N, C-alpha and C. Protein backbone atom coordinates (compact mmCIF):
# COMPACT_ATOMS: atom_id res chain seq x y z
N MET A 1 0.67 -0.97 -0.44
CA MET A 1 -0.04 -0.17 -0.28
C MET A 1 1.56 1.39 -0.07
N PRO A 2 0.25 2.16 -0.69
CA PRO A 2 1.43 3.89 -1.08
C PRO A 2 1.32 3.85 0.12
N PHE A 3 2.69 4.51 1.11
CA PHE A 3 2.90 5.66 1.75
C PHE A 3 3.39 6.70 1.83
N VAL A 4 3.08 8.10 2.71
CA VAL A 4 3.54 8.83 2.47
C VAL A 4 4.14 9.45 4.04
N ARG A 5 4.44 10.81 3.96
CA ARG A 5 5.21 10.82 4.67
C ARG A 5 5.57 13.04 4.35
N HIS A 6 4.64 13.70 4.87
CA HIS A 6 4.45 14.59 5.30
C HIS A 6 5.00 15.86 6.08
N THR A 7 7.01 16.11 5.94
CA THR A 7 7.66 17.48 6.86
C THR A 7 7.15 18.36 6.53
N MET A 8 6.84 19.10 7.95
CA MET A 8 6.16 21.00 7.49
C MET A 8 7.79 21.83 8.11
N MET A 9 7.94 22.10 7.35
CA MET A 9 9.18 22.92 7.45
C MET A 9 9.24 25.12 7.86
N THR A 10 9.74 25.10 9.00
CA THR A 10 9.16 26.38 9.39
C THR A 10 10.47 26.91 8.86
N PHE A 11 11.18 28.45 8.34
CA PHE A 11 12.52 28.93 7.97
C PHE A 11 11.96 30.68 8.03
N ASP A 12 13.25 31.04 7.75
CA ASP A 12 13.66 32.28 7.80
C ASP A 12 12.94 32.88 6.05
N PRO A 13 12.24 33.21 5.68
CA PRO A 13 11.99 34.11 3.97
C PRO A 13 13.35 34.32 3.17
N SER A 14 14.13 35.08 4.28
CA SER A 14 15.15 35.70 3.65
C SER A 14 16.40 34.36 3.29
N ASN A 15 15.91 33.18 4.05
CA ASN A 15 16.89 31.82 2.91
C ASN A 15 16.04 31.73 1.94
N TYR A 16 15.17 31.50 2.17
CA TYR A 16 14.22 30.31 0.82
C TYR A 16 14.87 30.46 -0.56
N ASP A 17 15.44 31.28 -0.96
CA ASP A 17 15.92 30.44 -2.33
C ASP A 17 18.04 29.37 -2.28
N SER A 18 17.91 30.23 -0.58
CA SER A 18 18.99 28.95 -0.52
C SER A 18 18.68 27.15 -0.58
N ILE A 19 17.91 27.50 0.06
CA ILE A 19 16.49 25.63 0.64
C ILE A 19 16.53 25.91 -0.97
N MET A 20 15.68 26.51 -1.48
CA MET A 20 15.91 26.00 -2.93
C MET A 20 16.80 24.84 -3.51
N SER A 21 18.01 26.15 -3.04
CA SER A 21 19.42 25.82 -3.93
C SER A 21 19.91 24.32 -3.42
N ILE A 22 19.77 23.78 -2.31
CA ILE A 22 19.89 22.69 -1.47
C ILE A 22 19.02 21.82 -2.76
N ALA A 23 17.64 22.19 -2.27
CA ALA A 23 17.23 21.13 -3.68
C ALA A 23 17.00 21.00 -4.58
N ASP A 24 17.99 21.51 -5.88
CA ASP A 24 18.05 21.54 -6.68
C ASP A 24 18.92 20.98 -6.51
N SER A 25 19.97 20.59 -6.19
CA SER A 25 21.10 19.91 -5.66
C SER A 25 21.28 18.90 -5.42
N THR A 26 20.29 18.52 -4.71
CA THR A 26 20.15 16.60 -4.71
C THR A 26 19.18 16.29 -5.45
N ARG A 27 18.38 16.93 -5.96
CA ARG A 27 17.60 16.35 -7.41
C ARG A 27 18.11 14.62 -7.83
N GLU A 28 19.10 14.49 -9.00
CA GLU A 28 19.14 12.94 -9.05
C GLU A 28 19.73 12.40 -7.53
N ALA A 29 20.26 13.06 -6.83
CA ALA A 29 20.67 11.73 -5.39
C ALA A 29 18.45 11.12 -5.49
N ILE A 30 18.14 11.78 -5.14
CA ILE A 30 16.56 11.68 -4.75
C ILE A 30 15.64 10.94 -5.61
N ALA A 31 16.08 10.80 -7.03
CA ALA A 31 15.28 10.86 -7.78
C ALA A 31 15.73 8.83 -7.89
N GLY A 32 16.99 9.26 -7.34
CA GLY A 32 17.39 7.57 -7.94
C GLY A 32 16.80 6.20 -5.71
N TRP A 33 15.96 7.18 -5.24
CA TRP A 33 16.37 6.62 -4.01
C TRP A 33 14.82 5.07 -4.17
N SER A 34 15.10 4.48 -3.71
CA SER A 34 14.68 3.02 -4.62
C SER A 34 12.39 2.99 -4.17
N GLY A 35 12.34 2.81 -4.14
CA GLY A 35 10.48 2.58 -4.01
C GLY A 35 10.34 4.23 -4.15
N LEU A 36 10.55 5.02 -4.18
CA LEU A 36 9.83 6.37 -3.98
C LEU A 36 9.35 7.33 -5.67
N ILE A 37 7.88 7.06 -5.61
CA ILE A 37 7.16 7.26 -5.99
C ILE A 37 6.70 9.50 -6.29
N SER A 38 7.33 10.05 -5.57
CA SER A 38 7.42 11.33 -6.41
C SER A 38 8.09 11.72 -5.12
N VAL A 39 8.60 13.51 -4.89
CA VAL A 39 8.61 14.02 -3.34
C VAL A 39 8.04 15.68 -4.10
N ARG A 40 6.91 16.54 -3.29
CA ARG A 40 7.10 17.92 -3.81
C ARG A 40 6.76 18.82 -2.35
N ALA A 41 7.15 19.92 -2.51
CA ALA A 41 7.19 20.85 -2.01
C ALA A 41 6.63 22.17 -1.89
N VAL A 42 4.95 22.34 -1.36
CA VAL A 42 4.15 23.35 -1.41
C VAL A 42 4.36 24.65 0.08
N ARG A 43 4.87 25.45 -0.74
CA ARG A 43 4.86 27.00 0.22
C ARG A 43 3.63 26.96 0.59
N VAL A 44 3.37 26.98 1.79
CA VAL A 44 2.65 26.99 2.40
C VAL A 44 2.16 28.40 3.24
N ALA A 45 3.11 28.53 3.31
CA ALA A 45 2.84 30.38 3.69
C ALA A 45 4.74 31.00 3.56
N ASP A 46 5.00 32.57 3.65
CA ASP A 46 6.06 32.69 3.72
C ASP A 46 6.83 32.17 3.95
N ASN A 47 6.76 31.81 5.26
CA ASN A 47 7.87 30.92 6.30
C ASN A 47 7.71 29.74 6.44
N ARG A 48 7.59 28.50 5.56
CA ARG A 48 7.06 27.74 5.29
C ARG A 48 6.65 26.30 4.51
N MET A 49 6.91 25.62 4.41
CA MET A 49 6.52 24.76 3.77
C MET A 49 6.04 23.16 3.92
N ILE A 50 5.23 22.39 2.92
CA ILE A 50 5.29 21.07 3.46
C ILE A 50 6.02 20.32 2.13
N VAL A 51 6.25 19.65 2.54
CA VAL A 51 7.84 18.07 2.31
C VAL A 51 6.81 17.62 2.34
N THR A 52 6.67 16.99 0.68
CA THR A 52 5.48 15.40 0.44
C THR A 52 6.32 14.90 -0.26
N GLY A 53 7.03 13.11 0.87
CA GLY A 53 7.36 11.72 0.22
C GLY A 53 6.13 10.83 -0.05
N ALA A 54 6.44 10.56 -0.69
CA ALA A 54 5.25 9.38 -1.62
C ALA A 54 6.30 8.57 -1.95
N TYR A 55 5.85 6.84 -1.09
CA TYR A 55 6.61 6.03 -1.62
C TYR A 55 5.79 4.17 -1.95
N VAL A 56 6.81 3.80 -2.36
CA VAL A 56 5.09 2.22 -3.25
C VAL A 56 4.94 1.99 -1.63
N ASN A 57 5.32 1.82 -0.59
CA ASN A 57 5.04 1.00 0.50
C ASN A 57 5.68 1.55 2.05
N LYS A 58 5.34 1.42 2.99
CA LYS A 58 6.18 1.77 4.41
C LYS A 58 7.33 1.32 4.29
N ALA A 59 8.48 -0.21 4.34
CA ALA A 59 9.22 -0.62 3.71
C ALA A 59 10.08 0.17 3.12
N ALA A 60 9.90 1.05 2.06
CA ALA A 60 11.10 2.04 1.14
C ALA A 60 11.36 2.24 2.24
N ALA A 61 9.07 3.75 2.48
CA ALA A 61 10.32 4.30 3.22
C ALA A 61 10.66 4.59 4.93
N ASP A 62 10.64 3.80 4.81
CA ASP A 62 12.15 3.27 5.81
C ASP A 62 12.91 3.59 5.89
N ALA A 63 13.65 2.24 4.70
CA ALA A 63 14.22 2.40 3.89
C ALA A 63 15.27 2.99 3.76
N ASN A 64 14.18 4.44 3.14
CA ASN A 64 15.16 6.02 2.95
C ASN A 64 14.68 7.10 3.73
N ALA A 65 14.49 6.49 5.06
CA ALA A 65 14.52 7.36 6.16
C ALA A 65 15.75 8.14 6.37
N GLU A 66 17.30 7.74 6.20
CA GLU A 66 18.21 8.33 6.28
C GLU A 66 18.85 8.70 4.72
N ASN A 67 18.69 8.79 4.05
CA ASN A 67 18.98 9.72 2.21
C ASN A 67 18.34 10.67 3.09
N ALA A 68 16.59 10.55 3.44
CA ALA A 68 15.80 11.58 3.75
C ALA A 68 16.43 12.74 5.10
N ARG A 69 16.88 12.51 5.78
CA ARG A 69 17.77 12.75 6.41
C ARG A 69 19.34 13.65 6.01
N THR A 70 20.02 12.55 5.24
CA THR A 70 20.87 13.53 5.25
C THR A 70 21.19 14.60 3.76
N ASN A 71 20.18 14.20 2.57
CA ASN A 71 18.88 15.70 1.71
C ASN A 71 18.47 16.51 2.08
N PHE A 72 17.64 16.61 2.79
CA PHE A 72 17.03 17.19 3.49
C PHE A 72 17.72 18.51 5.16
N GLY A 73 18.66 17.05 5.38
CA GLY A 73 19.26 17.64 6.89
C GLY A 73 19.77 18.49 6.36
N LYS A 74 19.75 18.69 5.35
CA LYS A 74 21.61 20.74 4.75
C LYS A 74 20.79 21.73 5.03
N MET A 75 19.04 21.17 5.05
CA MET A 75 17.98 22.56 4.73
C MET A 75 18.45 22.98 6.85
N GLY A 76 18.53 22.23 7.16
CA GLY A 76 18.63 22.65 8.68
C GLY A 76 19.03 23.46 9.13
N GLU A 77 20.08 24.04 9.04
CA GLU A 77 20.64 26.03 9.33
C GLU A 77 19.72 27.45 9.68
N PHE A 78 18.67 26.74 7.71
CA PHE A 78 17.95 28.28 7.83
C PHE A 78 16.62 28.02 8.95
N MET A 79 16.48 26.47 9.33
CA MET A 79 15.23 26.53 9.72
C MET A 79 14.60 27.18 11.65
N THR A 80 14.04 28.18 11.59
CA THR A 80 13.09 28.93 12.33
C THR A 80 12.47 27.89 13.85
N GLU A 81 11.92 26.40 13.36
CA GLU A 81 11.55 25.63 14.44
C GLU A 81 11.63 24.13 13.66
N PRO A 82 12.32 22.85 14.87
CA PRO A 82 12.27 22.21 14.17
C PRO A 82 10.40 21.27 13.28
N PRO A 83 11.14 20.55 13.03
CA PRO A 83 10.63 20.03 11.55
C PRO A 83 8.85 19.57 11.96
N VAL A 84 7.99 19.52 11.23
CA VAL A 84 6.66 18.08 12.94
C VAL A 84 6.58 17.52 11.61
N GLN A 85 6.54 16.41 11.57
CA GLN A 85 6.42 15.05 10.61
C GLN A 85 5.56 14.97 10.58
N ARG A 86 4.30 13.78 9.88
CA ARG A 86 3.04 13.74 9.73
C ARG A 86 3.06 12.05 8.56
N GLU A 87 2.73 11.27 9.35
CA GLU A 87 2.72 10.11 7.68
C GLU A 87 1.84 8.73 8.60
N GLY A 88 1.86 8.24 6.97
CA GLY A 88 0.80 6.58 6.53
C GLY A 88 0.39 6.48 5.85
N GLU A 89 -0.21 5.32 5.26
CA GLU A 89 -0.05 4.53 4.36
C GLU A 89 -2.20 5.40 3.94
N VAL A 90 -1.37 5.32 2.12
CA VAL A 90 -2.96 5.90 1.91
C VAL A 90 -4.43 5.16 1.88
N ILE A 91 -5.04 5.10 2.37
CA ILE A 91 -6.45 4.63 2.63
C ILE A 91 -7.09 4.82 1.95
N TRP A 92 -7.59 5.93 0.73
CA TRP A 92 -8.28 6.40 -0.47
C TRP A 92 -7.87 7.06 -0.73
N SER A 93 -8.12 7.29 -2.61
CA SER A 93 -7.21 7.69 -3.95
C SER A 93 -8.63 7.53 -4.80
N TYR A 94 -8.53 8.74 -5.21
CA TYR A 94 -8.96 9.43 -6.79
C TYR A 94 -7.84 9.98 -7.82
N ASP A 95 -8.34 9.18 -8.34
CA ASP A 95 -7.52 9.76 -10.09
C ASP A 95 -7.94 10.37 -11.24
N ALA A 96 -7.74 11.56 -11.95
CA ALA A 96 -8.52 12.32 -12.98
C ALA A 96 -7.95 11.07 -13.60
N ASP A 97 -8.60 10.98 -15.01
CA ASP A 97 -8.66 9.90 -16.07
C ASP A 97 -7.60 10.19 -16.16
N ASP A 98 -6.97 12.33 -16.73
CA ASP A 98 -5.66 12.58 -17.81
C ASP A 98 -4.80 12.70 -16.53
N GLN A 99 -3.86 11.81 -16.85
CA GLN A 99 -2.94 11.97 -15.43
C GLN A 99 -1.45 12.74 -16.19
N SER A 100 -1.79 13.37 -17.19
CA SER A 100 -0.52 14.34 -17.99
C SER A 100 -0.45 15.76 -17.34
N ALA A 101 -1.41 16.76 -16.43
CA ALA A 101 -1.53 17.35 -15.73
C ALA A 101 -0.45 17.95 -14.73
N GLU A 102 -0.04 19.31 -15.17
CA GLU A 102 1.41 19.20 -13.26
C GLU A 102 0.87 19.09 -12.39
N ALA A 103 1.36 19.02 -11.87
CA ALA A 103 0.71 19.17 -10.43
C ALA A 103 1.78 21.33 -9.68
N GLY A 104 0.47 22.17 -10.38
CA GLY A 104 0.93 23.16 -9.97
C GLY A 104 0.66 23.59 -9.03
N TYR A 105 -0.78 23.42 -7.69
CA TYR A 105 -1.19 23.25 -5.86
C TYR A 105 -1.86 22.35 -5.83
N ILE A 106 -1.34 22.75 -4.59
CA ILE A 106 -1.68 21.49 -2.89
C ILE A 106 -2.30 22.30 -1.73
N ARG A 107 -3.49 21.01 -1.94
CA ARG A 107 -4.94 21.82 -0.77
C ARG A 107 -4.51 20.86 0.59
N HIS A 108 -3.81 20.97 1.51
CA HIS A 108 -3.80 19.74 2.70
C HIS A 108 -5.06 20.80 4.03
N LEU A 109 -5.79 19.40 3.57
CA LEU A 109 -6.88 19.47 4.61
C LEU A 109 -6.82 18.81 6.09
N ILE A 110 -6.24 18.71 7.25
CA ILE A 110 -5.21 18.32 8.52
C ILE A 110 -6.31 18.15 9.64
N TYR A 111 -7.23 16.84 9.51
CA TYR A 111 -8.61 16.88 10.96
C TYR A 111 -8.60 15.62 12.01
N GLY A 112 -9.04 15.22 12.74
CA GLY A 112 -9.16 14.59 14.01
C GLY A 112 -10.72 13.74 13.29
N PHE A 113 -11.32 12.43 13.57
CA PHE A 113 -12.00 11.90 13.42
C PHE A 113 -11.86 10.88 14.58
N ASP A 114 -13.62 10.22 14.64
CA ASP A 114 -14.32 9.60 15.69
C ASP A 114 -13.41 7.91 14.91
N THR A 115 -12.43 7.58 15.56
CA THR A 115 -12.16 6.48 14.83
C THR A 115 -13.56 5.07 15.33
N SER A 116 -13.97 5.02 16.34
CA SER A 116 -14.87 3.91 15.84
C SER A 116 -15.79 4.52 14.47
N LYS A 117 -15.73 4.97 14.29
CA LYS A 117 -16.48 6.05 12.92
C LYS A 117 -15.31 5.59 11.24
N TYR A 118 -15.03 4.74 12.02
CA TYR A 118 -13.16 4.89 10.76
C TYR A 118 -14.63 4.20 9.32
N ASP A 119 -14.95 3.15 9.77
CA ASP A 119 -15.60 2.05 8.27
C ASP A 119 -16.19 2.78 7.65
N ALA A 120 -17.61 3.40 8.41
CA ALA A 120 -18.35 4.50 7.53
C ALA A 120 -17.87 5.83 6.67
N LEU A 121 -16.48 6.06 7.79
CA LEU A 121 -15.89 7.77 7.43
C LEU A 121 -15.52 6.84 5.82
N MET A 122 -15.20 5.18 5.41
CA MET A 122 -14.23 4.97 3.88
C MET A 122 -15.41 5.41 2.95
N SER A 123 -16.33 4.48 3.90
CA SER A 123 -17.63 4.31 2.35
C SER A 123 -17.96 5.23 1.97
N TYR A 124 -17.89 6.70 3.67
CA TYR A 124 -18.57 7.58 3.01
C TYR A 124 -17.71 8.21 2.13
N TRP A 125 -16.72 8.42 1.71
CA TRP A 125 -16.02 8.67 0.44
C TRP A 125 -15.54 8.00 -0.17
N ASP A 126 -16.12 7.34 -0.43
CA ASP A 126 -16.57 6.25 -1.95
C ASP A 126 -17.81 6.82 -2.51
N THR A 127 -18.18 7.56 -2.27
CA THR A 127 -19.17 8.50 -2.34
C THR A 127 -18.96 9.53 -3.15
N THR A 128 -17.41 9.58 -2.73
CA THR A 128 -17.45 11.27 -4.03
C THR A 128 -16.71 10.99 -5.05
N THR A 129 -16.21 10.26 -5.26
CA THR A 129 -15.79 9.91 -6.75
C THR A 129 -16.57 10.45 -8.06
N GLU A 130 -17.91 10.50 -7.88
CA GLU A 130 -18.36 12.00 -8.54
C GLU A 130 -18.00 13.00 -9.14
N THR A 131 -18.76 13.34 -7.48
CA THR A 131 -17.65 15.25 -7.16
C THR A 131 -17.00 15.65 -7.34
N ALA A 132 -15.85 14.52 -6.97
CA ALA A 132 -14.31 14.49 -6.86
C ALA A 132 -13.54 14.38 -9.23
N ARG A 133 -14.89 13.44 -10.14
CA ARG A 133 -14.43 13.88 -11.43
C ARG A 133 -15.06 15.46 -12.21
N GLY A 134 -16.71 15.94 -11.02
CA GLY A 134 -15.92 16.96 -12.64
C GLY A 134 -16.06 18.46 -11.05
N ILE A 135 -14.27 17.94 -10.33
CA ILE A 135 -14.53 19.40 -10.98
C ILE A 135 -12.90 19.81 -11.25
N SER A 136 -12.88 20.62 -12.65
CA SER A 136 -12.58 20.80 -13.66
C SER A 136 -11.06 21.20 -12.70
N GLY A 137 -9.40 19.61 -13.54
CA GLY A 137 -8.23 20.65 -12.86
C GLY A 137 -8.15 20.26 -11.30
N LEU A 138 -8.84 19.71 -10.82
CA LEU A 138 -8.06 18.55 -10.24
C LEU A 138 -7.29 17.07 -10.90
N ILE A 139 -6.48 17.38 -10.62
CA ILE A 139 -6.03 15.74 -10.68
C ILE A 139 -6.34 14.38 -10.50
N ARG A 140 -6.19 15.33 -8.97
CA ARG A 140 -5.86 13.55 -7.86
C ARG A 140 -6.11 14.02 -6.40
N VAL A 141 -6.28 12.22 -6.40
CA VAL A 141 -6.99 13.37 -4.34
C VAL A 141 -6.92 12.60 -3.88
N ARG A 142 -5.35 12.41 -2.12
CA ARG A 142 -5.15 10.72 -1.07
C ARG A 142 -5.28 11.45 0.20
N LEU A 143 -6.16 10.13 0.60
CA LEU A 143 -6.34 10.42 2.09
C LEU A 143 -5.38 9.40 3.15
N VAL A 144 -4.82 9.93 4.34
CA VAL A 144 -3.74 9.16 4.86
C VAL A 144 -4.58 9.33 6.09
N ARG A 145 -4.03 8.27 6.47
CA ARG A 145 -4.80 8.07 8.10
C ARG A 145 -3.16 8.34 8.81
N CYS A 146 -2.91 9.55 9.94
CA CYS A 146 -1.55 9.48 10.42
C CYS A 146 -1.66 8.18 11.17
N GLN A 147 -0.17 8.03 10.92
CA GLN A 147 0.38 6.18 12.30
C GLN A 147 0.12 7.09 14.13
N GLU A 148 1.02 8.99 14.17
CA GLU A 148 0.89 8.96 14.79
C GLU A 148 0.35 10.16 14.99
N PRO A 149 -1.59 11.35 15.48
CA PRO A 149 -2.07 10.69 16.07
C PRO A 149 -2.90 10.04 15.66
N ASN A 150 -3.15 8.65 15.59
CA ASN A 150 -4.36 7.81 14.57
C ASN A 150 -5.51 8.34 15.02
N ASN A 151 -5.23 9.04 14.74
CA ASN A 151 -7.29 9.64 15.00
C ASN A 151 -6.66 10.87 14.48
N ARG A 152 -5.90 10.92 13.31
CA ARG A 152 -6.34 12.47 11.95
C ARG A 152 -6.02 12.20 11.01
N MET A 153 -6.48 12.73 10.25
CA MET A 153 -5.99 12.38 9.28
C MET A 153 -5.56 13.19 7.81
N PHE A 154 -4.86 12.94 7.26
CA PHE A 154 -4.45 14.41 6.20
C PHE A 154 -4.58 14.62 4.77
N GLN A 155 -5.54 14.71 4.21
CA GLN A 155 -6.21 14.39 2.87
C GLN A 155 -5.67 16.07 2.18
N THR A 156 -4.76 15.57 0.67
CA THR A 156 -4.11 16.59 -0.41
C THR A 156 -6.00 16.44 -1.52
N GLY A 157 -5.28 17.63 -2.13
CA GLY A 157 -6.01 17.86 -3.59
C GLY A 157 -4.93 17.89 -4.16
N VAL A 158 -4.35 17.82 -5.25
CA VAL A 158 -3.57 18.25 -6.10
C VAL A 158 -4.45 18.51 -7.28
N PHE A 159 -4.39 19.98 -7.54
CA PHE A 159 -5.10 19.93 -9.20
C PHE A 159 -3.65 20.95 -9.19
N ASP A 160 -3.93 21.49 -10.79
CA ASP A 160 -3.02 21.87 -11.65
C ASP A 160 -2.55 23.66 -11.91
N SER A 161 -3.32 23.69 -11.24
CA SER A 161 -3.39 25.36 -11.04
C SER A 161 -4.24 26.01 -9.19
N LYS A 162 -3.56 27.45 -9.06
CA LYS A 162 -4.10 28.14 -8.19
C LYS A 162 -6.04 28.33 -8.50
N VAL A 163 -5.87 29.09 -9.56
CA VAL A 163 -8.15 28.98 -10.61
C VAL A 163 -8.76 27.76 -10.11
N SER A 164 -8.47 26.75 -11.31
CA SER A 164 -8.26 25.58 -10.25
C SER A 164 -9.01 24.94 -8.52
N ALA A 165 -8.25 25.17 -7.81
CA ALA A 165 -8.83 24.87 -6.80
C ALA A 165 -9.26 25.95 -6.15
N ASP A 166 -9.35 26.66 -6.58
CA ASP A 166 -10.37 27.69 -6.17
C ASP A 166 -12.09 27.56 -7.11
N ALA A 167 -11.87 27.44 -8.25
CA ALA A 167 -12.69 27.31 -8.26
C ALA A 167 -13.48 26.44 -7.78
N GLY A 168 -13.07 24.93 -7.34
CA GLY A 168 -13.01 23.18 -6.57
C GLY A 168 -12.91 23.72 -5.84
N SER A 169 -13.39 24.81 -4.84
CA SER A 169 -14.25 24.38 -3.72
C SER A 169 -15.06 24.37 -2.95
N GLU A 170 -16.31 25.03 -3.71
CA GLU A 170 -17.81 24.52 -3.52
C GLU A 170 -17.45 23.24 -3.60
N GLY A 171 -17.37 22.55 -4.49
CA GLY A 171 -17.46 21.06 -4.69
C GLY A 171 -16.93 20.45 -3.15
N MET A 172 -15.18 21.09 -2.55
CA MET A 172 -14.72 19.84 -2.01
C MET A 172 -15.52 19.98 -0.79
N ARG A 173 -16.01 21.80 -0.34
CA ARG A 173 -16.94 21.80 0.54
C ARG A 173 -18.30 21.14 0.83
N GLY A 174 -19.01 20.69 0.01
CA GLY A 174 -19.43 20.05 0.13
C GLY A 174 -18.97 18.79 0.69
N VAL A 175 -18.05 18.04 -0.11
CA VAL A 175 -17.57 16.87 0.46
C VAL A 175 -17.36 16.92 1.83
N MET A 176 -16.99 18.21 2.41
CA MET A 176 -16.20 18.26 3.53
C MET A 176 -18.05 18.61 5.16
N VAL A 177 -18.44 19.01 3.82
CA VAL A 177 -20.07 19.25 5.16
C VAL A 177 -20.63 17.79 5.27
N GLY A 178 -20.17 17.02 4.16
CA GLY A 178 -21.41 15.54 3.88
C GLY A 178 -20.37 14.77 5.39
N MET A 179 -18.60 14.97 5.89
CA MET A 179 -18.21 14.51 7.22
C MET A 179 -18.64 14.99 8.25
N ASP A 180 -18.83 15.58 7.95
CA ASP A 180 -19.34 16.26 9.94
C ASP A 180 -19.27 15.33 10.60
N GLU A 181 -20.23 14.28 10.58
CA GLU A 181 -20.39 13.48 11.72
C GLU A 181 -19.34 12.02 12.19
N PHE A 182 -18.33 12.29 11.22
CA PHE A 182 -16.95 11.30 11.62
C PHE A 182 -15.91 12.89 12.39
N ILE A 183 -15.93 14.04 11.99
CA ILE A 183 -14.69 15.06 12.36
C ILE A 183 -15.44 15.25 13.52
N ILE A 184 -13.80 14.99 14.39
CA ILE A 184 -14.42 15.11 16.20
C ILE A 184 -13.67 16.93 16.26
N ASP A 185 -13.95 17.32 16.99
CA ASP A 185 -13.20 18.60 17.78
C ASP A 185 -12.16 17.78 18.86
N ASP A 186 -10.96 18.73 17.77
CA ASP A 186 -9.91 18.40 18.93
C ASP A 186 -8.98 20.39 18.86
N PRO A 187 -9.00 20.13 20.30
CA PRO A 187 -8.07 21.98 20.22
C PRO A 187 -6.90 21.84 19.17
N THR A 188 -6.32 21.04 18.74
CA THR A 188 -4.81 20.46 18.82
C THR A 188 -5.14 21.07 17.18
N ILE A 189 -6.03 20.96 17.19
CA ILE A 189 -5.99 21.71 15.22
C ILE A 189 -6.49 23.33 15.18
N PRO A 190 -6.12 23.54 14.68
CA PRO A 190 -6.78 25.24 14.74
C PRO A 190 -7.77 25.26 13.33
N GLY A 191 -8.70 25.47 13.72
CA GLY A 191 -10.24 25.71 13.00
C GLY A 191 -9.93 26.57 12.04
N VAL A 192 -10.48 26.53 10.43
CA VAL A 192 -11.59 27.87 9.87
C VAL A 192 -12.72 27.97 9.01
N ALA A 193 -12.63 28.25 9.07
CA ALA A 193 -14.21 29.00 9.02
C ALA A 193 -14.85 28.85 7.43
N GLN A 194 -13.93 28.74 6.69
CA GLN A 194 -14.64 27.68 5.46
C GLN A 194 -15.19 26.02 5.85
N PHE A 195 -14.57 25.62 6.39
CA PHE A 195 -14.98 24.44 6.64
C PHE A 195 -15.56 24.09 7.97
N GLU A 196 -15.46 24.78 8.75
CA GLU A 196 -16.30 24.78 9.85
C GLU A 196 -14.51 23.41 11.23
N LYS A 197 -15.94 23.92 12.05
CA LYS A 197 -14.58 22.42 12.98
C LYS A 197 -13.22 22.52 12.68
N ASN A 198 -11.84 22.03 13.58
CA ASN A 198 -11.47 22.27 13.36
C ASN A 198 -9.98 21.58 12.74
N ILE A 199 -10.12 21.53 11.44
CA ILE A 199 -9.52 20.97 10.07
C ILE A 199 -8.64 22.64 10.09
N SER A 200 -7.26 21.90 9.46
CA SER A 200 -6.50 23.06 9.66
C SER A 200 -6.07 22.57 7.31
N VAL A 201 -6.50 24.48 7.28
CA VAL A 201 -5.77 23.91 6.63
C VAL A 201 -4.41 24.42 5.09
N ARG A 202 -3.82 24.12 4.21
CA ARG A 202 -2.33 24.11 4.76
C ARG A 202 -2.19 24.01 2.62
N SER A 203 -1.83 25.17 2.19
CA SER A 203 -2.51 25.21 0.68
C SER A 203 -1.88 26.17 -0.01
N GLY A 204 -0.97 25.98 -0.61
CA GLY A 204 -0.09 26.45 -1.55
C GLY A 204 0.85 26.00 -3.09
N GLU A 205 1.80 27.08 -3.92
CA GLU A 205 1.32 26.84 -5.03
C GLU A 205 2.50 25.77 -5.03
N VAL A 206 2.82 24.41 -5.24
CA VAL A 206 4.31 23.39 -5.98
C VAL A 206 5.00 24.37 -6.57
N VAL A 207 6.43 24.29 -5.38
CA VAL A 207 7.34 25.25 -5.97
C VAL A 207 9.12 24.54 -6.39
N TRP A 208 8.74 22.50 -5.98
CA TRP A 208 9.52 21.67 -6.19
C TRP A 208 8.90 20.63 -6.75
N THR A 209 9.72 19.76 -7.58
CA THR A 209 9.11 18.00 -7.65
C THR A 209 10.66 18.00 -8.37
N CYS A 210 9.97 16.90 -7.61
CA CYS A 210 10.77 15.57 -8.28
C CYS A 210 10.29 13.91 -8.35
N VAL A 211 10.15 13.51 -9.27
CA VAL A 211 9.68 12.63 -10.40
C VAL A 211 10.55 11.67 -10.73
N PRO A 212 10.94 10.63 -9.76
CA PRO A 212 11.84 9.91 -10.89
C PRO A 212 11.33 8.56 -12.20
């Protein structure tokens, strides 16, 4: 089963170009990691980015953990806070029929859920495929159940552009409304008005990509 590792990094914006230079210098080495599907970095704030590594399975992710530390560790001197990592298996996915478009904008939603309703939540997601198919510019959706804490989801929508992501917000809002009975109030996750409850939204342009 595919496995995803999300790492949120906070940095001094004045060092952004230096961070990107390091990333570019390691692309060839990263492309050679066995079991790697892709690595993408999204700038979600002026001083923050989320780097997502997708692997064919957890074994591949674990086998490359030291490689990741070696390559991305070079950015450590520019970080202003310790990185925050969330990882887990992909438990639900959607792929548009046309996968030729480049990922240009990514929206991550992080929320807590009632673990006793996990099966019902998965059944609900199976009903959302047609909604996803109707969102122009939506390339794929991945739902990851975090290993720790295991009552948290990391939901990722990949779009070809911010314009498409903004245009598709109404459809995604409808999906989230249907999840109201599954999402729990968790004060450790900052809520946002457009999705209600405690759902953290982290979105931005794709600033770096490595696909072997």
